[in-house]
């Protein structure tokens, strides 16, 4: 095995891609968001299939994939959303580690199912580690969104033998599931009982207002709650805005907020929601902490 | 003396300890002492410990034993908080009070611009916590005379270092950002610097004292910063 510097050259960008690991933990007291992979389940699968470290950085793509050229041998895997994927013009599988040769071109089309795809690479992407994480975030890392002609460094990897890959049952429910497990939020008890119950009686649809910071849902709720004294918020916190809209905070969310926090998504529910696109429906299922 | 805290388990990994919902200096000091204890007790188990005005959150890496954690927190809070002293600093932040929204603030508050400038630096502000964006301080103590509603149309870019008033709060933009606050001045300092560890120096519980500077001084501080000769001034309080 011979390790040297390799890199991906970005030929064409998709919709929104960024380098992500598990996030920038322990920095919230400086007001720095954790960031990290939106769908942790697919992110973890990519590293697991490559027998990487669980925190190795992957490329997270949103809605539409990128066109990438590899300079240096390696091994990759794609997880999460489904799409038409071509390696040097031939069909390329998902959820299966594949060897890559110097000069190979990977082209990923629009996603057919799911909203986020992870490109895992042997040993992880080697872009700069700032405050203990490689996750891109505006104001913290030099880049926050993948641009054309960008270069993504990795360590080249050649394996002579056919490696035996970790055998994993792929969780098909992640992309299909519409039910999000939630805990009652710290301000839930301030809601009238009938309003709180409405949260579990209907489907909510994802609006166009969504990014890595948060996802606003379309259906409003009658809201008579006042704003709260600014308090900590977390990925997965569902805030009730003064206009009655539900705002689900995601990985890039700020660390404090002033809207009532009425629900908290489970970790699995955050991953599931990260795979939904505008117009798709979800429902909440209340569980105990 | 025991504190009456309200504990909320938010998820299998997150616990909040909340003080009565008020903005008080004593609450902040108690939270800081509690935070110190929490970090020394569960350093390895925690992702993060965050503050709001009255809630302290413990974000564990994994599921945590609720009863055990709460009973330890109760023990911490029953100890005499007064005996513990947190070393606090007062930071001096130079400001050139020539912000583009001074006139607007003057119209809203019906106070002359020169008096706005005087009032704004009259007393030190208490740093409660960081939030909203990396390095953004939540400062307590703005004179009610200076309360000025945020703008209906946010500015697309507020420059790094801008000192502003938004509703009942005042603050410093640590980096370029869109925002709806009224800009009253600018500091030449780079408060949030990723090349330093930690990236920002003032801690919750510290005080921020603004002081007015002229344009020439603003420029000379900028030069000192560029030559790495500038030291941010502080004193212990």
Coordinates of C-alpha atoms in Angstrom, one line a residue:
Chain A
X1 CA 0.0 0.0 0.0
X2 CA 1.4 3.3 -1.0
X3 CA -0.2 6.5 0.3
X4 CA 0.3 9.9 -1.3
X5 CA -1.7 13.1 -2.0
X6 CA -4.8 12.7 -4.2
X7 CA -7.5 15.1 -5.0
X8 CA -10.9 15.5 -6.6
X9 CA -11.3 18.1 -9.2
X10 CA -14.9 19.5 -9.4
X11 CA -15.9 19.6 -13.1
X12 CA -19.5 20.6 -12.6
X13 CA -21.4 21.4 -9.4
X14 CA -24.8 20.1 -8.5
X15 CA -27.2 22.1 -6.3
X16 CA -25.5 22.4 -2.9
X17 CA -22.6 20.3 -1.8
X18 CA -20.3 20.6 1.2
X19 CA -17.7 18.6 3.2
X20 CA -19.2 17.3 6.4
X21 CA -18.2 15.1 9.3
X22 CA -20.0 14.5 12.6
X23 CA -19.7 18.2 13.5
X24 CA -17.9 20.8 15.5
X25 CA -18.8 19.8 19.1
X26 CA -17.8 21.6 22.3
X27 CA -17.8 25.1 20.5
X28 CA -21.4 26.1 21.1
X29 CA -20.5 28.3 24.0
X30 CA -18.7 30.6 21.5
X31 CA -21.9 30.7 19.4
X32 CA -20.4 28.3 16.9
X33 CA -23.0 25.8 15.4
X34 CA -22.2 22.1 15.4
X35 CA -22.8 21.7 11.7
X36 CA -22.1 18.1 10.5
X37 CA -23.8 15.6 8.2
X38 CA -27.6 16.3 7.9
X39 CA -28.4 12.6 7.5
X40 CA -26.1 10.9 10.0
X41 CA -27.4 7.5 9.2
X42 CA -26.3 7.6 5.6
X43 CA -23.1 9.4 6.6
X44 CA -22.3 6.6 9.1
X45 CA -23.1 3.9 6.5
X46 CA -20.6 5.4 4.1
X47 CA -17.7 5.4 6.6
X48 CA -18.7 1.9 7.8
X49 CA -18.7 0.4 4.4
X50 CA -15.2 1.8 3.7
X51 CA -14.0 0.7 7.2
X52 CA -13.2 4.3 7.8
X53 CA -13.1 6.1 11.1
X54 CA -16.8 7.1 12.1
X55 CA -15.9 10.8 11.9
X56 CA -14.1 10.8 8.6
X57 CA -15.3 13.6 6.3
X58 CA -17.6 12.9 3.4
X59 CA -19.0 15.1 0.6
X60 CA -22.7 15.8 1.2
X61 CA -24.7 16.5 -1.9
X62 CA -28.2 18.0 -2.0
X63 CA -30.9 17.3 -4.6
X64 CA -28.5 17.0 -7.6
X65 CA -25.1 15.4 -7.7
X66 CA -21.7 16.8 -8.8
X67 CA -19.4 15.8 -11.7
X68 CA -16.0 14.9 -10.3
X69 CA -12.6 13.8 -11.6
X70 CA -10.4 11.8 -9.3
X71 CA -6.6 12.4 -9.4
X72 CA -5.1 9.5 -7.6
X73 CA -6.3 5.9 -6.9
X74 CA -8.8 5.4 -4.0
X75 CA -12.0 3.6 -3.0
X76 CA -15.3 5.3 -2.7
X77 CA -18.9 4.6 -1.8
X78 CA -22.2 6.5 -2.3
X79 CA -25.0 6.4 0.2
X80 CA -28.3 8.1 1.0
X81 CA -30.4 9.4 -1.9
X82 CA -30.8 7.4 -5.1
X83 CA -29.9 8.8 -8.5
X84 CA -28.5 7.9 -11.9
X85 CA -24.8 7.6 -11.3
X86 CA -22.1 7.0 -13.9
X87 CA -18.5 6.2 -13.5
X88 CA -16.6 6.8 -16.8
X89 CA -20.0 6.6 -18.6
X90 CA -21.0 3.2 -17.1
X91 CA -23.7 2.6 -14.5
X92 CA -22.4 2.9 -10.9
X93 CA -24.0 1.3 -7.9
X94 CA -25.1 2.8 -4.6
X95 CA -24.1 1.5 -1.1
X96 CA -21.2 -0.5 -2.6
X97 CA -17.6 0.4 -2.2
X98 CA -15.9 0.7 -5.6
X99 CA -12.2 1.1 -6.5
X100 CA -11.3 4.3 -8.3
X101 CA -8.4 4.7 -10.7
X102 CA -6.5 7.9 -11.4
X103 CA -8.5 9.9 -14.0
X104 CA -11.9 8.3 -13.3
X105 CA -14.9 10.6 -13.8
X106 CA -18.0 10.3 -11.6
X107 CA -21.2 11.9 -12.7
X108 CA -24.2 12.0 -10.5
X109 CA -27.6 13.1 -11.8
X110 CA -30.7 14.5 -10.1
X111 CA -31.9 12.5 -7.1
X112 CA -34.9 10.3 -7.8
X113 CA -35.5 9.3 -4.2
X114 CA -34.2 11.1 -1.1
X115 CA -32.6 14.6 -0.9
X116 CA -29.0 14.0 0.3
X117 CA -26.3 11.8 -0.9
X118 CA -22.9 11.1 0.7
X119 CA -19.7 10.4 -1.2
X120 CA -17.4 8.6 1.2
X121 CA -13.8 8.1 0.4
X122 CA -11.2 5.8 1.8
X123 CA -9.5 7.6 4.8
X124 CA -11.9 10.6 4.5
X125 CA -11.5 13.9 2.8
X126 CA -8.4 15.8 4.1
X127 CA -9.8 19.4 3.8
X128 CA -8.7 21.6 6.8
X129 CA -9.7 20.7 10.3
X130 CA -10.9 23.9 12.1
X131 CA -11.9 23.7 15.8
X132 CA -11.7 19.9 15.7
X133 CA -14.0 19.4 12.7
X134 CA -13.7 19.5 8.9
X135 CA -17.4 20.4 8.5
X136 CA -17.8 23.4 6.2
X137 CA -19.6 26.4 7.7
X138 CA -19.7 30.0 6.6
X139 CA -17.3 32.2 8.6
X140 CA -15.5 29.2 10.1
X141 CA -14.1 27.3 7.2
X142 CA -12.7 28.9 4.0
X143 CA -15.3 27.2 1.9
X144 CA -18.9 26.6 2.8
X145 CA -20.3 25.5 -0.6
X146 CA -18.6 23.4 -3.3
X147 CA -17.6 25.5 -6.3
X148 CA -16.6 24.6 -9.9
X149 CA -12.9 23.8 -10.2
X150 CA -12.6 23.3 -6.4
X151 CA -10.0 20.7 -5.3
X152 CA -10.9 18.2 -2.5
X153 CA -7.8 16.5 -1.1
X154 CA -7.6 12.8 -0.1
X155 CA -4.9 10.3 0.6
X156 CA -4.5 7.9 -2.3
X157 CA -5.2 4.2 -1.6
X158 CA -4.4 1.1 -3.5
X159 CA -5.3 -2.3 -2.3
X160 CA -3.9 -5.3 -4.1
X161 CA -6.3 -7.9 -2.8
X162 CA -10.0 -7.8 -3.1
X163 CA -10.9 -6.4 0.3
X164 CA -13.7 -8.0 2.2
X165 CA -16.2 -5.3 2.8
X166 CA -18.3 -5.0 5.9
X167 CA -21.7 -6.7 5.1
X168 CA -24.5 -4.4 6.2
X169 CA -28.2 -4.6 5.8
X170 CA -29.3 -1.3 4.2
X171 CA -32.1 0.4 6.0
X172 CA -34.7 0.9 3.3
X173 CA -37.1 2.7 5.6
X174 CA -34.9 5.8 5.9
X175 CA -36.0 7.2 2.5
X176 CA -39.6 5.9 2.6
X177 CA -40.5 6.6 6.2
X178 CA -42.8 9.6 6.8
X179 CA -43.1 9.3 10.6
X180 CA -40.7 11.3 12.7
X181 CA -40.3 10.3 16.4
X182 CA -40.3 13.4 18.6
X183 CA -40.1 14.3 22.3
X184 CA -42.2 17.0 23.8
X185 CA -40.1 20.3 23.7
X186 CA -39.3 22.4 26.8
X187 CA -42.2 24.9 26.0
X188 CA -44.7 22.2 24.9
X189 CA -46.5 22.4 28.2
X190 CA -47.3 26.1 27.6
X191 CA -49.4 25.1 24.5
X192 CA -53.2 24.6 25.0
X193 CA -53.8 20.8 25.0
X194 CA -55.9 20.9 21.9
X195 CA -53.2 22.7 19.9
X196 CA -50.5 20.3 21.1
X197 CA -52.7 17.3 20.0
X198 CA -53.1 18.8 16.5
X199 CA -49.3 18.3 16.1
X200 CA -49.9 14.5 16.0
X201 CA -53.2 14.5 14.1
X202 CA -52.2 15.7 10.7
X203 CA -49.5 15.5 8.0
X204 CA -47.2 18.5 7.6
X205 CA -45.5 19.4 4.3
X206 CA -42.0 20.7 3.8
X207 CA -42.0 24.3 2.4
X208 CA -39.5 25.8 0.0
X209 CA -37.9 27.6 3.0
X210 CA -35.3 25.1 3.8
X211 CA -31.5 24.7 4.0
X212 CA -28.9 23.2 6.3
X213 CA -30.0 25.6 9.1
X214 CA -33.6 24.7 9.2
X215 CA -36.8 23.5 7.4
X216 CA -40.0 25.4 7.7
X217 CA -43.2 23.4 7.4
X218 CA -46.2 24.7 5.5
X219 CA -49.2 24.1 7.7
X220 CA -49.5 26.8 10.4
X221 CA -50.7 26.2 14.0
X222 CA -52.6 28.8 16.0
X223 CA -50.0 30.4 18.2
X224 CA -50.7 32.5 21.2
X225 CA -47.4 31.8 22.9
X226 CA -45.1 34.8 23.4
X227 CA -41.4 34.6 22.6
X228 CA -39.2 33.2 25.3
X229 CA -36.1 34.5 26.9
X230 CA -33.3 33.4 24.5
X231 CA -32.4 29.8 25.4
X232 CA -30.3 27.0 23.9
X233 CA -31.6 25.2 20.8
X234 CA -30.4 22.0 19.1
X235 CA -30.5 20.3 15.8
X236 CA -33.9 18.8 15.7
X237 CA -35.6 21.5 17.9
X238 CA -39.0 22.4 16.5
X239 CA -39.7 26.1 17.1
X240 CA -43.1 27.7 16.9
X241 CA -42.7 31.1 15.2
X242 CA -44.9 34.2 16.0
X243 CA -46.8 33.6 12.7
X244 CA -47.6 30.0 13.8
X245 CA -45.2 28.3 11.4
X246 CA -43.2 25.3 12.6
X247 CA -39.5 25.7 12.0
X248 CA -37.4 22.5 12.4
X249 CA -33.8 23.4 13.2
X250 CA -31.2 21.3 11.4
X251 CA -27.4 20.8 11.7
X252 CA -26.2 24.4 10.9
X253 CA -28.8 26.0 13.2
X254 CA -27.6 28.7 15.6
X255 CA -27.0 27.6 19.2
X256 CA -29.7 29.8 20.9
X257 CA -33.1 31.0 20.0
X258 CA -36.1 33.0 21.3
X259 CA -39.1 31.1 19.8
X260 CA -40.9 28.5 21.9
X261 CA -39.4 25.0 21.5
X262 CA -42.4 22.8 21.2
X263 CA -40.9 19.5 20.0
X264 CA -37.5 17.8 19.7
X265 CA -36.8 15.3 17.0
X266 CA -35.0 12.1 17.8
X267 CA -31.6 11.6 16.1
X268 CA -33.1 9.1 13.7
X269 CA -35.9 11.6 12.8
X270 CA -33.3 14.3 11.9
X271 CA -31.7 11.9 9.4
X272 CA -35.1 10.9 8.0
X273 CA -36.2 14.5 7.6
X274 CA -32.9 15.4 5.9
X275 CA -33.9 13.1 3.1
X276 CA -37.2 14.9 2.4
X277 CA -37.7 17.5 -0.3
X278 CA -40.0 20.5 -0.7
X279 CA -43.7 19.3 -0.9
X280 CA -43.2 16.0 0.8
X281 CA -45.2 15.2 3.9
X282 CA -44.3 14.0 7.3
X283 CA -46.1 13.3 10.6
X284 CA -44.9 13.5 14.2
X285 CA -45.1 10.6 16.6
X286 CA -44.7 11.5 20.3
X287 CA -42.4 9.2 22.3
X288 CA -40.9 9.4 25.8
X289 CA -37.3 10.5 26.5
Chain B
X1 CA -28.7 27.8 50.3
X2 CA -30.2 25.6 47.7
X3 CA -31.2 26.9 44.3
X4 CA -34.6 26.0 43.0
X5 CA -33.9 24.7 39.5
X6 CA -36.3 23.3 37.0
X7 CA -34.9 20.2 35.2
X8 CA -36.1 19.3 31.7
X9 CA -35.0 16.2 29.9
X10 CA -35.2 17.3 26.2
X11 CA -34.0 14.1 24.6
X12 CA -32.1 11.0 25.7
X13 CA -28.9 13.1 25.3
X14 CA -29.9 16.6 26.5
X15 CA -30.8 17.9 29.9
X16 CA -31.6 21.5 30.7
X17 CA -31.4 23.1 34.2
X18 CA -33.4 26.3 34.2
X19 CA -33.4 29.2 36.7
X20 CA -36.5 31.5 37.1
X21 CA -37.1 33.1 33.7
X22 CA -35.5 36.5 34.3
X23 CA -32.5 38.3 33.0
X24 CA -30.3 38.6 36.2
X25 CA -26.7 38.9 36.9
X26 CA -26.9 36.6 39.9
X27 CA -28.5 33.9 37.7
X28 CA -25.6 34.2 35.2
X29 CA -23.0 33.9 38.0
X30 CA -24.7 30.9 39.5
X31 CA -24.9 29.3 36.0
X32 CA -21.2 29.9 35.5
X33 CA -20.3 28.2 38.8
X34 CA -22.6 25.3 37.9
X35 CA -21.1 25.1 34.5
X36 CA -17.6 24.8 36.0
X37 CA -18.8 21.9 38.2
X38 CA -20.5 20.2 35.3
X39 CA -17.5 20.3 33.1
X40 CA -15.2 18.9 35.8
X41 CA -17.7 16.1 36.6
X42 CA -18.7 15.0 33.1
X43 CA -15.9 16.4 30.8
X44 CA -15.5 13.1 28.9
X45 CA -19.2 12.4 28.6
X46 CA -20.3 15.8 27.3
X47 CA -20.4 17.2 23.8
X48 CA -21.2 20.7 24.9
X49 CA -22.6 22.9 27.7
X50 CA -24.5 25.9 26.5
X51 CA -26.1 28.9 28.1
X52 CA -29.2 31.1 27.5
X53 CA -30.3 33.8 29.8
X54 CA -31.7 31.4 32.4
X55 CA -31.2 27.9 31.0
X56 CA -28.0 25.8 31.1
X57 CA -27.9 22.8 28.8
X58 CA -26.0 19.6 29.2
X59 CA -25.5 17.9 25.8
X60 CA -24.2 14.4 26.4
X61 CA -22.5 12.3 23.8
X62 CA -24.8 9.4 24.7
X63 CA -27.8 8.5 26.8
X64 CA -27.5 9.7 30.3
X65 CA -28.9 8.5 33.7
X66 CA -31.4 11.2 34.6
X67 CA -31.8 10.6 38.3
X68 CA -28.0 10.3 38.9
X69 CA -27.2 13.5 36.9
X70 CA -30.1 15.5 38.5
X71 CA -29.1 14.5 42.0
X72 CA -25.5 15.5 41.4
X73 CA -26.7 18.9 40.1
X74 CA -28.8 19.3 43.2
X75 CA -25.8 18.6 45.3
X76 CA -23.8 21.2 43.4
X77 CA -26.5 23.8 43.8
X78 CA -26.9 23.2 47.5
X79 CA -23.3 24.2 48.2
X80 CA -22.6 27.7 49.1
X81 CA -22.4 29.5 45.8
X82 CA -21.1 32.7 47.4
X83 CA -17.9 31.1 48.4
X84 CA -17.0 30.4 44.9
X85 CA -15.5 33.2 42.9
X86 CA -15.3 33.3 39.2
X87 CA -12.5 35.5 38.0
X88 CA -14.2 38.2 35.9
X89 CA -12.7 40.7 33.5
X90 CA -13.9 44.0 32.1
X91 CA -12.8 44.4 28.4
X92 CA -12.3 47.8 26.8
X93 CA -13.7 48.1 23.3
X94 CA -12.8 51.2 21.3
X95 CA -15.7 52.4 19.1
X96 CA -15.8 55.0 16.3
X97 CA -19.4 56.3 16.8
X98 CA -20.2 57.2 13.2
X99 CA -22.7 54.5 12.3
X100 CA -25.0 55.1 9.4
X101 CA -28.1 54.6 11.5
X102 CA -27.3 57.1 14.2
X103 CA -29.8 59.6 12.8
X104 CA -32.5 56.9 12.7
X105 CA -31.8 56.0 16.3
X106 CA -31.9 59.6 17.2
X107 CA -35.4 60.0 15.6
X108 CA -36.7 56.9 17.3
X109 CA -35.3 57.7 20.8
X110 CA -35.7 61.5 20.4
X111 CA -32.2 61.9 21.8
X112 CA -29.4 63.9 20.2
X113 CA -26.7 61.9 18.5
X114 CA -24.0 63.2 20.9
X115 CA -26.1 62.0 23.9
X116 CA -26.7 58.6 22.3
X117 CA -22.9 58.2 22.0
X118 CA -22.5 59.3 25.7
X119 CA -25.3 57.0 27.0
X120 CA -24.1 54.0 25.0
X121 CA -20.7 54.0 26.7
X122 CA -21.9 55.3 30.0
X123 CA -21.9 51.9 31.8
X124 CA -20.3 48.5 31.1
X125 CA -22.5 45.7 29.7
X126 CA -22.7 42.2 31.1
X127 CA -21.8 39.4 28.7
X128 CA -24.5 36.8 29.2
X129 CA -23.7 34.2 26.5
X130 CA -22.8 33.8 22.8
X131 CA -25.4 32.9 20.2
X132 CA -27.0 33.9 16.9
X133 CA -23.7 33.6 15.0
X134 CA -20.1 32.6 15.9
X135 CA -18.7 35.1 18.4
X136 CA -21.9 37.2 18.8
X137 CA -22.3 38.4 22.4
X138 CA -25.6 38.7 24.1
X139 CA -25.0 41.9 26.2
X140 CA -27.2 43.0 29.1
X141 CA -27.6 46.5 30.3
X142 CA -28.7 48.7 27.4
X143 CA -30.3 51.9 28.7
X144 CA -34.1 51.7 28.0
X145 CA -33.7 55.2 26.6
X146 CA -31.8 53.7 23.7
X147 CA -34.2 51.0 22.8
X148 CA -34.7 51.2 19.0
X149 CA -36.7 48.7 16.9
X150 CA -34.9 46.7 14.3
X151 CA -35.3 47.8 10.7
X152 CA -38.1 46.3 8.7
X153 CA -35.7 45.7 5.8
X154 CA -32.5 44.1 7.0
X155 CA -29.2 45.3 5.4
X156 CA -27.7 42.7 3.1
X157 CA -24.3 43.2 4.7
X158 CA -23.4 44.6 8.1
X159 CA -19.6 44.9 8.3
X160 CA -17.5 43.0 10.8
X161 CA -17.0 45.2 13.9
X162 CA -20.2 47.1 13.6
X163 CA -21.7 48.1 16.9
X164 CA -25.5 48.2 16.8
X165 CA -28.8 48.4 18.6
X166 CA -31.6 46.0 17.9
X167 CA -34.7 46.5 20.0
X168 CA -33.7 46.2 23.6
X169 CA -30.2 44.8 22.9
X170 CA -26.9 46.1 21.8
X171 CA -24.1 44.1 20.2
X172 CA -21.1 43.8 18.0
X173 CA -21.2 42.0 14.6
X174 CA -18.2 39.6 14.9
X175 CA -18.2 38.9 11.1
X176 CA -19.9 40.3 8.0
X177 CA -23.6 39.3 8.1
X178 CA -27.0 40.4 6.9
X179 CA -28.9 42.0 9.7
X180 CA -31.7 44.4 10.8
X181 CA -30.0 46.2 13.7
X182 CA -29.3 49.9 13.7
X183 CA -25.6 50.6 13.2
X184 CA -24.3 53.2 15.5
X185 CA -20.5 52.7 15.3
X186 CA -17.7 50.4 14.5
X187 CA -14.8 48.9 16.4
X188 CA -11.4 48.3 14.6
X189 CA -10.9 45.1 16.6
X190 CA -11.2 41.6 15.3
X191 CA -13.0 40.0 18.2
X192 CA -13.6 36.6 16.6
X193 CA -10.3 35.3 15.3
X194 CA -10.0 31.6 14.2
X195 CA -6.2 31.8 14.3
X196 CA -6.4 32.2 18.0
X197 CA -7.3 29.6 20.6
X198 CA -9.9 30.3 21.9
X199 CA -11.2 32.3 18.9
X200 CA -12.7 34.9 21.2
X201 CA -11.5 36.0 24.7
X202 CA -14.4 37.4 26.7
X203 CA -16.2 34.8 28.8
X204 CA -19.9 34.9 29.9
X205 CA -19.9 36.8 33.2
X206 CA -17.3 39.3 31.9
X207 CA -18.1 42.9 31.2
X208 CA -17.8 44.9 28.0
X209 CA -17.0 48.7 28.3
X210 CA -17.2 50.7 25.1
X211 CA -15.2 53.9 24.7
X212 CA -15.4 56.5 22.0
X213 CA -12.4 57.0 19.7
X214 CA -11.7 59.4 16.8
X215 CA -11.1 58.4 13.2
X216 CA -7.3 58.9 13.6
X217 CA -7.2 56.5 16.6
X218 CA -9.3 54.0 14.7
X219 CA -6.8 54.0 11.9
X220 CA -3.8 53.7 14.2
X221 CA -5.4 50.8 16.0
X222 CA -6.0 49.1 12.6
X223 CA -2.3 49.6 11.8
X224 CA -1.2 48.1 15.2
X225 CA -3.5 45.1 14.6
X226 CA -2.0 44.6 11.2
X227 CA 1.5 44.7 12.8
X228 CA 0.4 42.4 15.6
X229 CA 1.2 45.1 18.1
X230 CA -2.3 45.6 19.5
X231 CA -3.3 44.1 22.8
X232 CA -6.9 44.1 23.8
X233 CA -7.1 45.9 27.2
X234 CA -8.9 44.5 30.2
X235 CA -8.9 44.7 34.0
X236 CA -10.1 42.3 36.7
X237 CA -13.4 43.2 38.4

